[in-house]
PDB file of C-alpha atoms in Angstrom:
ATOM      1  CA  MET A 161       9.813  -1.489 -34.074  1.00  0.00           C
ATOM      2  CA  LYS A 162      12.685  -2.566 -31.821  1.00  0.00           C
ATOM      3  CA  THR A 163      12.354   0.673 -29.856  1.00  0.00           C
ATOM      4  CA  LEU A 164       8.651   0.071 -29.359  1.00  0.00           C
ATOM      5  CA  LEU A 165       9.276  -3.490 -28.181  1.00  0.00           C
ATOM      6  CA  LEU A 166      12.039  -2.359 -25.805  1.00  0.00           C
ATOM      7  CA  GLY A 167       9.778   0.389 -24.435  1.00  0.00           C
ATOM      8  CA  LEU A 168       6.965  -2.118 -23.909  1.00  0.00           C
ATOM      9  CA  LEU A 169       9.283  -4.503 -22.050  1.00  0.00           C
ATOM     10  CA  LEU A 170      10.474  -1.698 -19.772  1.00  0.00           C
ATOM     11  CA  LEU A 171       6.895  -0.671 -19.011  1.00  0.00           C
ATOM     12  CA  LEU A 172       5.895  -4.237 -18.190  1.00  0.00           C
ATOM     13  CA  GLY A 173       8.979  -4.749 -16.018  1.00  0.00           C
ATOM     14  CA  ALA A 174       8.389  -1.603 -13.900  1.00  0.00           C
ATOM     15  CA  PRO A 175       5.476  -3.031 -11.869  1.00  0.00           C
ATOM     16  CA  ALA A 176       7.582  -6.079 -10.991  1.00  0.00           C
ATOM     17  CA  LEU A 177      10.370  -3.816  -9.716  1.00  0.00           C
ATOM     18  CA  ALA A 178       7.863  -1.681  -7.788  1.00  0.00           C
ATOM     19  CA  GLN A 179       6.310  -4.808  -6.250  1.00  0.00           C
ATOM     20  CA  THR A 180       9.724  -5.954  -4.995  1.00  0.00           C
ATOM     21  CA  LEU A 181      10.373  -2.568  -3.360  1.00  0.00           C
ATOM     22  CA  VAL A 182       7.000  -2.706  -1.599  1.00  0.00           C
ATOM     23  CA  GLU A 183       7.723  -6.174  -0.219  1.00  0.00           C
ATOM     24  CA  VAL A 184      11.153  -5.137   1.047  1.00  0.00           C
ATOM     25  CA  THR A 185       9.643  -2.088   2.736  1.00  0.00           C
ATOM     26  CA  THR A 186       6.919  -4.238   4.326  1.00  0.00           C
ATOM     27  CA  VAL A 187       9.425  -6.783   5.626  1.00  0.00           C
ATOM     28  CA  ALA A 188      11.500  -4.002   7.175  1.00  0.00           C
ATOM     29  CA  ALA A 189       8.394  -2.505   8.780  1.00  0.00           C
ATOM     30  CA  ILE A 190       7.374  -5.742  10.519  1.00  0.00           C
ATOM     31  CA  ALA A 191      10.592  -6.201  12.490  1.00  0.00           C
ATOM     32  CA  SER A 192      10.445  -5.060  16.090  1.00  0.00           C
ATOM     33  CA  SER A 193      12.778  -2.212  16.966  1.00  0.00           C
ATOM     34  CA  LEU A 194      12.770  -3.398  20.607  1.00  0.00           C
ATOM     35  CA  ASP A 195      14.255  -6.751  19.639  1.00  0.00           C
ATOM     36  CA  ALA A 196      15.503  -7.253  16.093  1.00  0.00           C
ATOM     37  CA  SER A 197      15.267 -11.049  16.427  1.00  0.00           C
ATOM     38  CA  VAL A 198      11.463 -10.847  16.762  1.00  0.00           C
ATOM     39  CA  ARG A 199       9.742 -11.077  13.379  1.00  0.00           C
ATOM     40  CA  PHE A 200       6.039 -10.497  12.920  1.00  0.00           C
ATOM     41  CA  PRO A 201       3.930 -12.244  10.275  1.00  0.00           C
ATOM     42  CA  SER A 202       3.266 -10.730   6.891  1.00  0.00           C
ATOM     43  CA  GLY A 203       0.382  -8.286   7.178  1.00  0.00           C
ATOM     44  CA  SER A 204       1.760  -6.576  10.317  1.00  0.00           C
ATOM     45  CA  PHE A 205       2.205  -2.824  10.223  1.00  0.00           C
ATOM     46  CA  LYS A 206       3.457  -0.474  12.898  1.00  0.00           C
ATOM     47  CA  ALA A 207       0.441   1.382  14.268  1.00  0.00           C
ATOM     48  CA  GLY A 208       0.366   5.153  14.283  1.00  0.00           C
ATOM     49  CA  ARG A 209      -2.587   7.148  15.498  1.00  0.00           C
ATOM     50  CA  GLY A 210      -4.605   5.380  18.175  1.00  0.00           C
ATOM     51  CA  SER A 211      -1.635   3.530  19.672  1.00  0.00           C
ATOM     52  CA  GLU A 212      -2.098   5.368  22.959  1.00  0.00           C
ATOM     53  CA  ALA A 213      -5.644   4.004  23.283  1.00  0.00           C
ATOM     54  CA  ILE A 214      -4.356   0.421  23.011  1.00  0.00           C
ATOM     55  CA  VAL A 215      -1.561   1.050  25.529  1.00  0.00           C
ATOM     56  CA  ALA A 216      -4.141   2.565  27.920  1.00  0.00           C
ATOM     57  CA  ARG A 217      -5.902  -0.842  28.034  1.00  0.00           C
ATOM     58  CA  ILE A 218      -2.823  -2.407  29.694  1.00  0.00           C
ATOM     59  CA  PRO A 219      -2.983  -1.775  33.472  1.00  0.00           C
ATOM     60  CA  ASP A 220       0.791  -1.966  34.041  1.00  0.00           C
ATOM     61  CA  ALA A 221       1.881  -0.506  30.707  1.00  0.00           C
ATOM     62  CA  SER A 222       4.406   1.777  32.424  1.00  0.00           C
ATOM     63  CA  ARG A 223       6.501  -1.316  33.283  1.00  0.00           C
ATOM     64  CA  PHE A 224       7.210  -1.953  29.598  1.00  0.00           C
ATOM     65  CA  ASN A 225       8.689  -0.257  26.539  1.00  0.00           C
ATOM     66  CA  LEU A 226       5.798  -0.859  24.139  1.00  0.00           C
ATOM     67  CA  GLU A 227       5.375  -0.948  20.371  1.00  0.00           C
ATOM     68  CA  VAL A 228       1.893  -1.238  18.840  1.00  0.00           C
ATOM     69  CA  TYR A 229       1.173  -3.055  15.578  1.00  0.00           C
ATOM     70  CA  ALA A 230      -1.941  -3.711  13.525  1.00  0.00           C
ATOM     71  CA  ALA A 231      -2.852  -6.568  11.225  1.00  0.00           C
ATOM     72  CA  ARG A 232      -4.527  -5.601   7.984  1.00  0.00           C
ATOM     73  CA  GLY A 233      -6.334  -7.345   5.195  1.00  0.00           C
ATOM     74  CA  VAL A 234      -6.516 -11.130   5.107  1.00  0.00           C
ATOM     75  CA  ALA A 235      -4.119 -11.393   8.065  1.00  0.00           C
ATOM     76  CA  ALA A 236      -6.627  -9.640  10.338  1.00  0.00           C
ATOM     77  CA  ARG A 237      -9.415 -11.995   9.261  1.00  0.00           C
ATOM     78  CA  LEU A 238      -7.361 -15.067  10.149  1.00  0.00           C
ATOM     79  CA  GLN A 239      -6.977 -13.953  13.757  1.00  0.00           C
ATOM     80  CA  PRO A 240      -6.250 -17.226  15.618  1.00  0.00           C
ATOM     81  CA  GLY A 241      -3.672 -18.323  13.050  1.00  0.00           C
ATOM     82  CA  PHE A 242      -2.146 -14.851  12.952  1.00  0.00           C
ATOM     83  CA  VAL A 243      -1.730 -14.750  16.752  1.00  0.00           C
ATOM     84  CA  GLN A 244      -0.204 -18.246  16.651  1.00  0.00           C
ATOM     85  CA  GLN A 245       2.322 -17.023  14.065  1.00  0.00           C
ATOM     86  CA  ILE A 246       3.239 -14.130  16.359  1.00  0.00           C
ATOM     87  CA  LEU A 247       3.739 -16.485  19.329  1.00  0.00           C
ATOM     88  CA  THR A 248       5.817 -18.827  17.169  1.00  0.00           C
ATOM     89  CA  GLY A 249       7.989 -15.867  16.172  1.00  0.00           C
ATOM     90  CA  PHE A 250       8.493 -15.001  19.827  1.00  0.00           C
ATOM     91  CA  ALA A 251       9.369 -18.619  20.692  1.00  0.00           C
ATOM     92  CA  ALA A 252      11.918 -18.698  17.862  1.00  0.00           C
ATOM     93  CA  SER A 253      13.445 -15.534  19.361  1.00  0.00           C
ATOM     94  CA  GLY A 254      13.621 -17.046  22.847  1.00  0.00           C
ATOM     95  CA  TYR A 255      10.427 -15.595  24.394  1.00  0.00           C
ATOM     96  CA  PHE A 256       8.146 -18.221  25.876  1.00  0.00           C
ATOM     97  CA  VAL A 257       4.588 -17.844  27.190  1.00  0.00           C
ATOM     98  CA  GLU A 258       4.490 -18.012  30.973  1.00  0.00           C
ATOM     99  CA  ASN A 259       0.726 -17.471  31.233  1.00  0.00           C
ATOM    100  CA  GLN A 260      -2.158 -15.783  29.481  1.00  0.00           C
ATOM    101  CA  GLN A 261      -5.392 -14.047  30.468  1.00  0.00           C
ATOM    102  CA  GLU A 262      -8.340 -13.273  28.224  1.00  0.00           C
ATOM    103  CA  THR A 263     -11.118 -10.785  28.945  1.00  0.00           C
ATOM    104  CA  GLN A 264     -14.036  -9.394  26.971  1.00  0.00           C
ATOM    105  CA  VAL A 265     -14.824  -5.695  27.281  1.00  0.00           C
ATOM    106  CA  ALA A 266     -17.322  -3.757  25.145  1.00  0.00           C
ATOM    107  CA  GLY A 267     -17.241  -6.286  22.303  1.00  0.00           C
ATOM    108  CA  GLU A 268     -13.444  -6.546  22.322  1.00  0.00           C
ATOM    109  CA  VAL A 269     -11.502  -9.664  23.161  1.00  0.00           C
ATOM    110  CA  ARG A 270      -8.308  -8.701  24.996  1.00  0.00           C
ATOM    111  CA  THR A 271      -5.656 -11.367  25.485  1.00  0.00           C
ATOM    112  CA  ARG A 272      -2.521 -10.777  27.490  1.00  0.00           C
ATOM    113  CA  TYR A 273       0.430 -13.128  27.118  1.00  0.00           C
ATOM    114  CA  ASN A 274       3.122 -12.796  29.771  1.00  0.00           C
ATOM    115  CA  LEU A 275       6.411 -13.842  28.222  1.00  0.00           C
ATOM    116  CA  ARG A 276       9.858 -14.539  29.593  1.00  0.00           C
ATOM    117  CA  ASP A 277      13.113 -14.937  27.700  1.00  0.00           C
ATOM    118  CA  GLU A 278      15.906 -17.407  28.428  1.00  0.00           C
ATOM    119  CA  ALA A 279      17.625 -14.900  30.747  1.00  0.00           C
ATOM    120  CA  GLY A 280      14.416 -14.479  32.782  1.00  0.00           C
ATOM    121  CA  ARG A 281      13.544 -10.993  31.499  1.00  0.00           C
ATOM    122  CA  ALA A 282       9.818 -10.255  31.316  1.00  0.00           C
ATOM    123  CA  ALA A 283       7.964  -9.219  28.171  1.00  0.00           C
ATOM    124  CA  ILE A 284       4.311  -8.843  27.200  1.00  0.00           C
ATOM    125  CA  LEU A 285       2.183  -9.462  24.131  1.00  0.00           C
ATOM    126  CA  PHE A 286      -1.232  -7.787  24.367  1.00  0.00           C
ATOM    127  CA  VAL A 287      -3.730  -8.625  21.607  1.00  0.00           C
ATOM    128  CA  VAL A 288      -7.007  -6.746  21.043  1.00  0.00           C
ATOM    129  CA  ARG A 289      -9.545  -8.247  18.610  1.00  0.00           C
ATOM    130  CA  LYS A 290     -12.857  -6.711  17.589  1.00  0.00           C
ATOM    131  CA  GLY A 291     -14.692  -7.900  14.504  1.00  0.00           C
ATOM    132  CA  ASP A 292     -12.173  -8.081  11.665  1.00  0.00           C
ATOM    133  CA  GLU A 293      -9.699  -5.822  13.468  1.00  0.00           C
ATOM    134  CA  LEU A 294      -6.616  -7.095  15.265  1.00  0.00           C
ATOM    135  CA  VAL A 295      -4.097  -4.900  17.086  1.00  0.00           C
ATOM    136  CA  PHE A 296      -1.230  -6.078  19.245  1.00  0.00           C
ATOM    137  CA  ALA A 297       1.330  -4.480  21.517  1.00  0.00           C
ATOM    138  CA  PHE A 298       4.690  -5.965  22.378  1.00  0.00           C
ATOM    139  CA  GLY A 299       6.955  -4.719  25.130  1.00  0.00           C
ATOM    140  CA  LYS A 300      10.005  -5.709  27.117  1.00  0.00           C
ATOM    141  CA  ALA A 301      10.295  -4.801  30.789  1.00  0.00           C
ATOM    142  CA  LYS A 302      12.151  -1.522  31.438  1.00  0.00           C
TER     143      LYS A 302
END
């Protein structure tokens, strides 16, 4: 009986351990490799296929080292709050919005935030929203 109870406890404890590993992996995946001090909100994932299409929407993309991320699930549906969390993360890391431009193209809303850090170095946050989808690119000037 004790063996059965011990086995049951181990089986019930395994999902909790697995959940912790998933959260740690997610946290590690949402840190920018361009600047480790920049943290993205929960729900951010590094984009894979299709990243080139987002970068192609930025006219002066060659000026920046860019990383592309996507928001998934509930985070993508809460777009204005999600973008505000991203900007707050940048401000906490020393990147402040200098100006922003928003355009609408083929049902997409594209917002470009020109950022500058305390040393005067330029950076960009480019957000593309369409329906429930939200993708953003971050880059520091080369």
